[in-house]
Short mmCIF file of N, CA and C in Angstrom, two decimals:
data_model
loop_
_atom_site.label_atom_id
_atom_site.label_comp_id
_atom_site.label_asym_id
_atom_site.label_seq_id
_atom_site.Cartn_x
_atom_site.Cartn_y
_atom_site.Cartn_z
N UNK F 283 33.31 5.04 -2.33
CA UNK F 283 32.43 5.30 -3.11
C UNK F 283 32.18 6.95 -3.08
N UNK F 284 31.59 7.49 -4.29
CA UNK F 284 31.38 8.69 -4.69
C UNK F 284 30.44 9.35 -3.65
N UNK F 285 30.54 10.33 -3.16
CA UNK F 285 29.90 11.18 -2.18
C UNK F 285 29.42 12.77 -2.83
N UNK F 286 28.08 12.97 -2.45
CA UNK F 286 27.60 14.15 -3.27
C UNK F 286 27.63 15.11 -2.34
N UNK F 287 28.07 16.61 -2.67
CA UNK F 287 27.87 17.67 -1.65
C UNK F 287 29.00 17.51 0.04
N UNK F 288 29.98 16.99 -1.12
CA UNK F 288 31.49 17.04 0.03
C UNK F 288 31.90 18.52 0.16
N UNK F 289 32.40 18.63 1.61
CA UNK F 289 32.29 20.33 1.75
C UNK F 289 33.87 20.35 1.72
N UNK F 290 34.54 21.24 0.83
CA UNK F 290 36.21 21.32 0.26
C UNK F 290 36.65 21.88 1.74
N UNK F 291 36.29 23.06 1.94
CA UNK F 291 36.76 23.95 3.10
C UNK F 291 36.74 23.05 4.40
N UNK F 292 35.93 22.21 4.90
CA UNK F 292 36.14 21.64 5.78
C UNK F 292 37.03 20.70 5.77
N UNK F 293 37.15 20.10 4.52
CA UNK F 293 38.11 18.95 4.44
C UNK F 293 39.68 19.42 4.41
N UNK F 294 39.49 20.81 3.83
CA UNK F 294 41.13 21.24 4.26
C UNK F 294 41.17 21.73 6.06
N UNK F 295 40.66 22.31 6.36
CA UNK F 295 40.51 22.65 7.84
C UNK F 295 40.87 21.70 8.63
N UNK F 296 40.36 20.23 8.54
CA UNK F 296 40.64 19.31 9.02
C UNK F 296 42.11 18.84 8.90
N UNK F 297 42.80 18.83 7.56
CA UNK F 297 43.90 18.46 7.48
C UNK F 297 45.01 19.72 8.16
N UNK F 298 44.34 20.73 7.96
CA UNK F 298 45.18 21.97 8.93
C UNK F 298 45.39 21.43 10.45
N UNK F 299 44.53 21.06 10.87
CA UNK F 299 44.53 20.82 12.24
C UNK F 299 45.26 19.47 12.27
N UNK F 300 45.16 18.38 11.26
CA UNK F 300 46.05 17.41 11.48
C UNK F 300 47.78 18.21 11.70
N UNK F 301 47.79 19.01 11.16
CA UNK F 301 49.33 19.21 10.56
C UNK F 301 49.59 20.64 11.14
N UNK F 302 48.90 20.71 12.31
CA UNK F 302 48.89 21.82 13.17
C UNK F 302 50.17 21.83 14.38
N UNK F 303 50.37 20.88 14.45
CA UNK F 303 51.88 20.84 15.60
C UNK F 303 52.90 21.17 14.82
N UNK F 304 53.01 21.34 13.11
CA UNK F 304 53.80 21.74 12.13
C UNK F 304 53.84 23.34 12.07
N UNK F 305 52.98 24.16 12.89
CA UNK F 305 52.77 25.15 12.33
C UNK F 305 53.08 26.26 13.42
N UNK F 306 53.89 26.01 14.33
CA UNK F 306 54.15 26.92 15.65
C UNK F 306 54.21 28.46 15.09
N UNK F 307 55.28 28.38 14.56
CA UNK F 307 55.97 29.66 13.85
C UNK F 307 55.43 30.14 12.32
N UNK F 308 54.56 29.57 12.08
CA UNK F 308 53.97 29.70 10.52
C UNK F 308 52.41 30.64 10.86
N UNK F 309 52.79 31.66 9.65
CA UNK F 309 51.38 32.60 9.59
C UNK F 309 50.71 32.09 8.71
N UNK F 310 49.65 31.68 8.72
CA UNK F 310 48.64 30.94 8.11
C UNK F 310 47.18 32.03 8.19
N UNK F 311 47.34 31.97 6.80
CA UNK F 311 46.07 33.14 6.46
C UNK F 311 44.84 31.80 5.55
N UNK F 312 43.60 32.21 5.76
CA UNK F 312 42.73 31.38 5.08
C UNK F 312 41.98 32.34 4.68
N UNK F 313 41.07 32.11 3.17
CA UNK F 313 40.05 32.61 2.77
C UNK F 313 39.49 31.69 2.22
N UNK F 314 38.35 32.02 2.55
CA UNK F 314 37.28 30.94 1.83
C UNK F 314 36.27 31.42 1.24
N UNK F 315 35.98 31.43 0.49
CA UNK F 315 34.65 32.20 -0.38
C UNK F 315 33.76 30.87 -0.88
N UNK F 316 32.18 31.83 -0.43
CA UNK F 316 31.35 30.39 -0.99
C UNK F 316 31.07 29.38 -1.92
N UNK F 317 31.58 28.20 -1.76
CA UNK F 317 31.48 27.20 -2.79
C UNK F 317 30.60 26.12 -2.74
N UNK F 318 30.10 25.76 -3.95
CA UNK F 318 29.13 24.53 -3.87
C UNK F 318 30.12 23.31 -3.42
N UNK F 319 29.21 22.42 -3.03
CA UNK F 319 29.81 20.94 -2.65
C UNK F 319 30.08 20.25 -3.68
N UNK F 320 31.13 19.46 -3.92
CA UNK F 320 31.81 18.59 -4.72
C UNK F 320 31.21 17.37 -4.73
N UNK F 321 31.06 16.38 -5.73
CA UNK F 321 30.82 14.89 -5.59
C UNK F 321 32.41 14.35 -5.78
N UNK F 322 32.38 13.60 -4.94
CA UNK F 322 33.96 13.02 -4.46
C UNK F 322 33.93 12.07 -3.71
N UNK F 323 35.32 11.30 -3.51
CA UNK F 323 35.60 10.46 -2.30
C UNK F 323 36.58 11.12 -1.17
N UNK F 324 35.73 11.84 -0.15
CA UNK F 324 36.23 12.66 0.80
C UNK F 324 37.47 12.00 1.26
N UNK F 325 38.04 10.84 1.56
CA UNK F 325 39.11 10.24 2.01
C UNK F 325 40.28 10.51 0.85
N UNK F 326 39.78 10.68 -0.02
CA UNK F 326 41.38 10.57 -1.54
C UNK F 326 41.65 12.39 -1.28
N UNK F 327 40.79 13.11 -1.34
CA UNK F 327 40.73 14.56 -1.23
C UNK F 327 41.36 14.80 0.08
N UNK F 328 41.09 14.12 1.16
CA UNK F 328 41.68 14.48 2.15
C UNK F 328 43.50 13.99 2.07
N UNK F 329 43.82 13.15 1.60
CA UNK F 329 44.95 12.60 1.12
C UNK F 329 45.80 14.22 0.64
N UNK F 330 44.73 14.68 -0.46
CA UNK F 330 45.58 15.72 -1.74
C UNK F 330 46.04 16.69 -0.75
N UNK F 331 44.67 16.94 0.42
CA UNK F 331 44.82 18.40 1.30
C UNK F 331 46.26 17.93 2.27
N UNK F 332 46.19 17.15 2.86
CA UNK F 332 47.23 16.64 3.79
C UNK F 332 48.25 16.89 3.03
N UNK F 333 48.97 16.03 2.11
CA UNK F 333 49.67 16.08 1.38
C UNK F 333 50.74 17.66 0.75
N UNK F 334 49.57 18.41 0.05
CA UNK F 334 49.84 19.61 -0.27
C UNK F 334 50.17 20.48 0.65
N UNK F 335 49.23 20.44 1.65
CA UNK F 335 49.77 21.21 2.87
C UNK F 335 51.29 20.96 3.26
N UNK F 336 51.36 19.40 3.64
CA UNK F 336 52.52 19.12 4.19
C UNK F 336 53.45 19.37 3.55
N UNK F 337 53.61 19.33 2.24
CA UNK F 337 54.66 19.74 1.54
C UNK F 337 55.29 21.42 1.64
N UNK F 338 54.10 21.91 1.90
CA UNK F 338 54.34 23.71 2.10
C UNK F 338 54.55 23.67 3.36
N UNK F 339 54.62 23.09 3.83
CA UNK F 339 55.23 23.16 5.12
C UNK F 339 56.80 22.80 5.16
N UNK F 340 57.02 21.75 4.72
CA UNK F 340 58.32 21.10 4.71
C UNK F 340 59.02 22.34 3.86
N UNK F 341 58.60 23.06 2.54
CA UNK F 341 59.34 23.85 1.88
C UNK F 341 59.54 25.29 3.17
N UNK F 342 58.64 25.08 3.84
CA UNK F 342 58.79 26.49 4.75
C UNK F 342 59.88 26.09 6.11
N UNK F 343 60.07 25.12 6.22
CA UNK F 343 60.68 24.88 7.42
C UNK F 343 59.85 25.41 8.70
N UNK F 344 60.67 25.98 9.68
CA UNK F 344 60.01 26.28 10.74
C UNK F 344 59.11 27.63 10.38
N UNK F 345 59.43 28.54 9.60
CA UNK F 345 58.66 29.25 9.59
C UNK F 345 58.29 30.25 8.28
N UNK F 346 57.36 31.10 8.29
CA UNK F 346 57.26 31.68 6.98
C UNK F 346 55.57 31.69 7.01
N UNK F 347 54.73 32.01 5.74
CA UNK F 347 53.63 32.46 5.50
C UNK F 347 52.94 31.24 4.39
N UNK F 348 52.09 30.66 4.88
CA UNK F 348 51.19 29.72 4.43
C UNK F 348 49.28 30.32 3.91
N UNK F 349 49.28 30.74 2.79
CA UNK F 349 47.62 31.29 2.56
C UNK F 349 47.00 29.75 2.06
N UNK F 350 45.76 29.69 2.10
CA UNK F 350 44.95 28.82 1.43
C UNK F 350 43.77 29.58 1.20
N UNK F 351 43.57 29.51 -0.26
CA UNK F 351 42.28 30.22 -0.74
C UNK F 351 41.59 29.15 -1.44
N UNK F 352 40.35 29.08 -1.28
CA UNK F 352 39.18 28.08 -1.48
C UNK F 352 38.04 29.13 -2.18
N UNK F 353 37.58 29.14 -3.43
CA UNK F 353 36.94 29.72 -3.94
C UNK F 353 36.27 29.28 -5.61
N UNK F 354 35.13 29.78 -6.06
CA UNK F 354 35.02 29.39 -7.33
C UNK F 354 36.13 29.04 -8.72
N UNK F 355 36.04 28.17 -9.20
CA UNK F 355 36.82 28.17 -10.03
C UNK F 355 37.01 28.82 -11.17
N UNK F 356 37.82 28.85 -12.13
CA UNK F 356 37.98 29.80 -13.30
C UNK F 356 37.42 29.78 -14.24
N UNK F 357 36.88 28.64 -14.49
CA UNK F 357 35.64 28.71 -15.64
C UNK F 357 34.13 28.05 -14.67
N UNK F 358 34.50 26.74 -14.08
CA UNK F 358 33.18 26.85 -13.21
C UNK F 358 33.89 25.85 -12.27
N UNK F 359 33.05 25.26 -11.23
CA UNK F 359 33.62 24.27 -10.25
C UNK F 359 34.16 25.21 -9.21
N UNK F 360 35.41 24.23 -8.42
CA UNK F 360 36.32 25.02 -7.57
C UNK F 360 37.35 25.27 -7.77
N UNK F 361 38.41 26.00 -7.09
CA UNK F 361 39.24 26.43 -6.80
C UNK F 361 40.15 25.96 -5.26
N UNK F 362 41.40 25.45 -5.54
CA UNK F 362 41.81 25.55 -3.82
C UNK F 362 43.41 25.99 -4.42
N UNK F 363 43.97 27.42 -3.55
CA UNK F 363 45.30 27.45 -3.89
C UNK F 363 45.67 27.33 -2.35
N UNK F 364 47.08 26.72 -2.60
CA UNK F 364 47.21 26.50 -1.68
C UNK F 364 49.17 27.23 -1.92
N UNK F 365 49.56 28.41 -0.91
CA UNK F 365 50.78 29.21 -1.39
C UNK F 365 51.66 29.10 -0.10
N UNK F 366 52.79 29.06 -0.27
CA UNK F 366 53.99 29.38 0.70
C UNK F 366 54.74 30.20 0.11
N UNK F 367 55.76 30.63 1.21
CA UNK F 367 56.63 31.82 0.56
C UNK F 367 57.98 31.25 1.04
N UNK F 368 57.92 30.07 0.76
CA UNK F 368 59.35 29.31 1.04
C UNK F 368 60.35 29.42 -0.26
N UNK F 369 61.19 28.40 -0.33
CA UNK F 369 62.53 28.87 -1.47
C UNK F 369 61.85 28.71 -2.87
N UNK F 370 60.77 28.01 -3.01
CA UNK F 370 60.42 27.83 -4.72
C UNK F 370 60.97 26.43 -5.01
N UNK F 371 60.60 26.14 -6.15
CA UNK F 371 60.46 25.01 -6.97
C UNK F 371 61.39 25.50 -8.09
N UNK F 372 62.67 25.22 -8.66
CA UNK F 372 63.27 25.51 -9.75
C UNK F 372 62.26 24.75 -10.88
N UNK F 373 62.43 26.07 -12.13
CA UNK F 373 61.44 26.01 -12.88
C UNK F 373 61.15 24.56 -13.64
N UNK F 374 62.45 24.00 -13.65
CA UNK F 374 62.44 22.80 -14.93
C UNK F 374 62.39 21.78 -13.46
N UNK F 375 62.07 21.80 -12.50
CA UNK F 375 61.40 20.46 -11.66
C UNK F 375 59.81 20.57 -11.73
N UNK F 376 58.93 21.60 -12.11
CA UNK F 376 57.78 22.02 -11.82
C UNK F 376 56.75 20.92 -12.18
N UNK F 377 57.22 20.17 -13.36
CA UNK F 377 56.38 19.00 -14.00
C UNK F 377 56.72 17.62 -13.29
N UNK F 378 58.25 17.90 -13.13
CA UNK F 378 58.89 15.98 -12.56
C UNK F 378 58.19 16.08 -10.82
N UNK F 379 58.13 17.29 -10.40
CA UNK F 379 57.47 17.15 -8.93
C UNK F 379 56.20 15.90 -8.85
N UNK F 380 55.54 15.84 -10.07
CA UNK F 380 54.49 15.58 -10.08
C UNK F 380 54.93 13.91 -10.17
N UNK F 381 55.88 13.02 -10.98
CA UNK F 381 56.78 12.09 -11.26
C UNK F 381 56.71 11.49 -10.07
N UNK F 382 56.19 9.66 -9.93
CA UNK F 382 56.51 9.13 -8.83
C UNK F 382 58.18 9.03 -8.40
N UNK F 383 57.84 8.80 -6.93
CA UNK F 383 59.53 8.71 -6.29
C UNK F 383 60.57 10.16 -6.44
N UNK F 384 59.79 11.15 -6.99
CA UNK F 384 60.38 12.19 -6.75
C UNK F 384 60.22 13.40 -5.46
N UNK F 385 61.64 13.55 -5.00
CA UNK F 385 61.21 14.71 -3.87
C UNK F 385 62.60 15.08 -3.68
N UNK F 386 62.48 16.68 -3.29
CA UNK F 386 63.42 17.55 -2.84
C UNK F 386 63.61 17.74 -1.62
N UNK F 387 63.67 16.47 -0.80
CA UNK F 387 63.84 16.85 0.54
C UNK F 387 65.13 17.03 0.62
N UNK F 388 65.43 18.16 1.75
CA UNK F 388 66.94 18.52 2.03
C UNK F 388 67.25 19.79 1.00
N UNK F 389 66.46 20.57 0.38
CA UNK F 389 67.45 21.08 -0.50
C UNK F 389 67.62 20.34 -1.90
N UNK F 390 67.81 18.87 -1.86
CA UNK F 390 68.60 18.26 -2.71
C UNK F 390 67.47 17.04 -3.36
N UNK F 391 67.78 17.19 -4.85
CA UNK F 391 66.91 15.96 -5.63
C UNK F 391 67.55 14.76 -5.02
N UNK F 392 66.26 14.11 -4.66
CA UNK F 392 66.62 12.65 -4.70
C UNK F 392 65.73 11.67 -4.66
N UNK F 393 66.05 10.50 -4.87
CA UNK F 393 64.93 9.39 -5.18
C UNK F 393 64.51 9.05 -3.96
N UNK F 394 63.35 8.67 -3.44
CA UNK F 394 62.94 8.47 -2.18
C UNK F 394 61.32 8.11 -2.36
N UNK F 395 60.50 8.76 -0.92
CA UNK F 395 59.51 7.84 -1.09
C UNK F 395 58.33 9.33 -1.39
N UNK F 396 58.93 9.98 -2.59
CA UNK F 396 58.45 11.27 -3.34
C UNK F 396 57.00 10.66 -3.93
N UNK F 397 55.89 9.99 -3.22
CA UNK F 397 54.66 9.65 -3.80
C UNK F 397 53.41 10.74 -3.91
N UNK F 398 53.67 11.28 -2.96
CA UNK F 398 52.84 12.09 -2.64
C UNK F 398 52.10 13.01 -3.59
N UNK F 399 52.62 14.07 -4.68
CA UNK F 399 52.24 14.29 -5.36
C UNK F 399 51.65 13.58 -6.95
N UNK F 400 52.26 12.53 -7.03
CA UNK F 400 51.78 11.56 -8.14
C UNK F 400 50.73 11.25 -7.69
N UNK F 401 50.61 10.46 -6.30
CA UNK F 401 49.36 10.03 -6.10
C UNK F 401 48.09 11.16 -5.71
N UNK F 402 48.59 12.35 -5.27
CA UNK F 402 47.75 13.61 -5.07
C UNK F 402 47.22 13.96 -6.89
N UNK F 403 47.93 13.81 -7.93
CA UNK F 403 47.56 14.17 -9.31
C UNK F 403 46.71 13.59 -9.50
N UNK F 404 47.11 11.87 -9.56
CA UNK F 404 46.18 11.04 -9.47
C UNK F 404 44.54 10.41 -9.03
N UNK F 405 45.06 11.13 -7.57
CA UNK F 405 43.36 11.44 -7.32
C UNK F 405 42.90 12.63 -7.81
N UNK F 406 43.00 13.63 -8.15
CA UNK F 406 42.52 14.84 -9.14
C UNK F 406 42.18 14.60 -10.35
N UNK F 407 43.21 13.62 -11.02
CA UNK F 407 42.56 13.48 -12.47
C UNK F 407 41.16 12.98 -12.27
N UNK F 408 41.49 11.65 -11.36
CA UNK F 408 40.29 10.89 -11.10
C UNK F 408 38.91 11.30 -10.76
N UNK F 409 39.02 12.65 -10.01
CA UNK F 409 37.84 13.13 -9.88
C UNK F 409 37.63 14.21 -10.82
N UNK F 410 38.00 14.29 -12.15
CA UNK F 410 38.08 15.45 -13.43
C UNK F 410 38.59 16.78 -13.00
N UNK F 411 39.31 17.00 -12.05
CA UNK F 411 40.09 17.65 -12.09
C UNK F 411 41.40 18.25 -12.68
N UNK F 412 42.20 19.47 -12.16
CA UNK F 412 43.62 19.29 -12.47
C UNK F 412 44.30 20.36 -11.31
N UNK F 413 45.62 19.77 -10.79
CA UNK F 413 46.50 20.19 -10.17
C UNK F 413 47.67 20.67 -10.66
N UNK F 414 47.95 22.06 -10.70
CA UNK F 414 49.50 22.56 -11.16
C UNK F 414 50.08 23.04 -10.00
N UNK F 415 51.32 23.11 -10.53
CA UNK F 415 52.15 24.56 -10.02
C UNK F 415 52.78 25.50 -10.21
N UNK F 416 53.07 26.90 -9.52
CA UNK F 416 53.62 27.66 -10.40
C UNK F 416 54.43 28.22 -9.10
N UNK F 417 55.82 28.26 -9.62
CA UNK F 417 56.50 28.65 -8.04
C UNK F 417 58.10 29.78 -8.53
N UNK F 418 57.80 30.73 -8.09
CA UNK F 418 59.15 31.62 -7.81
C UNK F 418 60.04 31.59 -6.50
N UNK F 419 61.32 32.28 -6.20
CA UNK F 419 61.49 32.21 -4.97
C UNK F 419 60.61 32.96 -4.06
N UNK F 420 60.23 32.51 -2.88
CA UNK F 420 59.22 33.30 -2.17
C UNK F 420 57.49 33.26 -2.52
N UNK F 421 57.90 32.35 -3.54
CA UNK F 421 56.39 32.07 -3.79
C UNK F 421 55.93 30.73 -4.97
N UNK F 422 55.32 29.90 -4.34
CA UNK F 422 55.02 28.65 -4.27
C UNK F 422 53.52 28.34 -4.54
N UNK F 423 52.82 28.10 -5.49
CA UNK F 423 51.79 27.94 -5.31
C UNK F 423 51.00 26.95 -6.32
N UNK F 424 50.24 26.00 -5.35
CA UNK F 424 49.66 24.87 -6.12
C UNK F 424 47.97 25.16 -6.40
N UNK F 425 47.55 24.95 -7.53
CA UNK F 425 46.01 25.33 -7.82
C UNK F 425 45.49 23.83 -8.42
N UNK F 426 44.46 23.68 -7.28
CA UNK F 426 43.55 22.23 -7.87
C UNK F 426 42.28 23.06 -8.31
N UNK F 427 41.67 22.43 -9.26
CA UNK F 427 40.42 22.81 -9.85
C UNK F 427 39.91 21.49 -9.84
N UNK F 428 38.33 21.83 -9.07
CA UNK F 428 37.72 20.55 -9.14
C UNK F 428 36.07 20.76 -9.62
N UNK F 429 35.82 20.06 -10.68
CA UNK F 429 34.43 19.99 -10.73
C UNK F 429 33.39 19.93 -9.77
N UNK F 430 32.60 20.94 -10.00
CA UNK F 430 31.29 20.70 -9.31
C UNK F 430 29.86 19.59 -9.41
N UNK F 431 29.35 18.77 -8.70
CA UNK F 431 28.44 18.09 -8.94
C UNK F 431 29.09 16.59 -9.37
N UNK F 432 28.29 15.92 -10.46
CA UNK F 432 29.30 15.08 -11.34
C UNK F 432 29.63 15.22 -12.76
N UNK F 433 30.13 16.49 -12.70
CA UNK F 433 31.11 16.72 -14.01
C UNK F 433 31.81 15.56 -14.42
N UNK F 434 32.34 14.97 -13.73
CA UNK F 434 33.14 13.93 -14.28
C UNK F 434 33.13 12.23 -14.20
N UNK F 435 31.57 12.38 -14.15
CA UNK F 435 30.82 10.83 -14.39
C UNK F 435 30.81 10.61 -15.48
#
């Protein structure tokens, strides 16, 4: 069910707690600016945060910097940016990573259970938002934009 006034920052913090055992040598930086709640299915958004954060941690391996920025969106709504300083995604794969069963685990492209980003994009689309990635070696940024209120109804 859709729930009004879902606290995105709280959901991200829950996902970070869930993944904290993987962050021993990770330099985590969080910057949360005040934002309104969103109308959403919280469990589905939780899947997205956990997934994108887990992928960033996979990319970092055992160490590196993970930055999470939450704030007002570019047009309106809210914006979540999850940035890692890992090896990056080759530009030709930037869209493919959202395809079902696509994975780059262990530094090689392979077919596997790479459903996470495909499902994440579907969830964000269903919420009337967008998820994009920009990546260069040392800087991969997933940007998720969500409308506030019931803009997607």
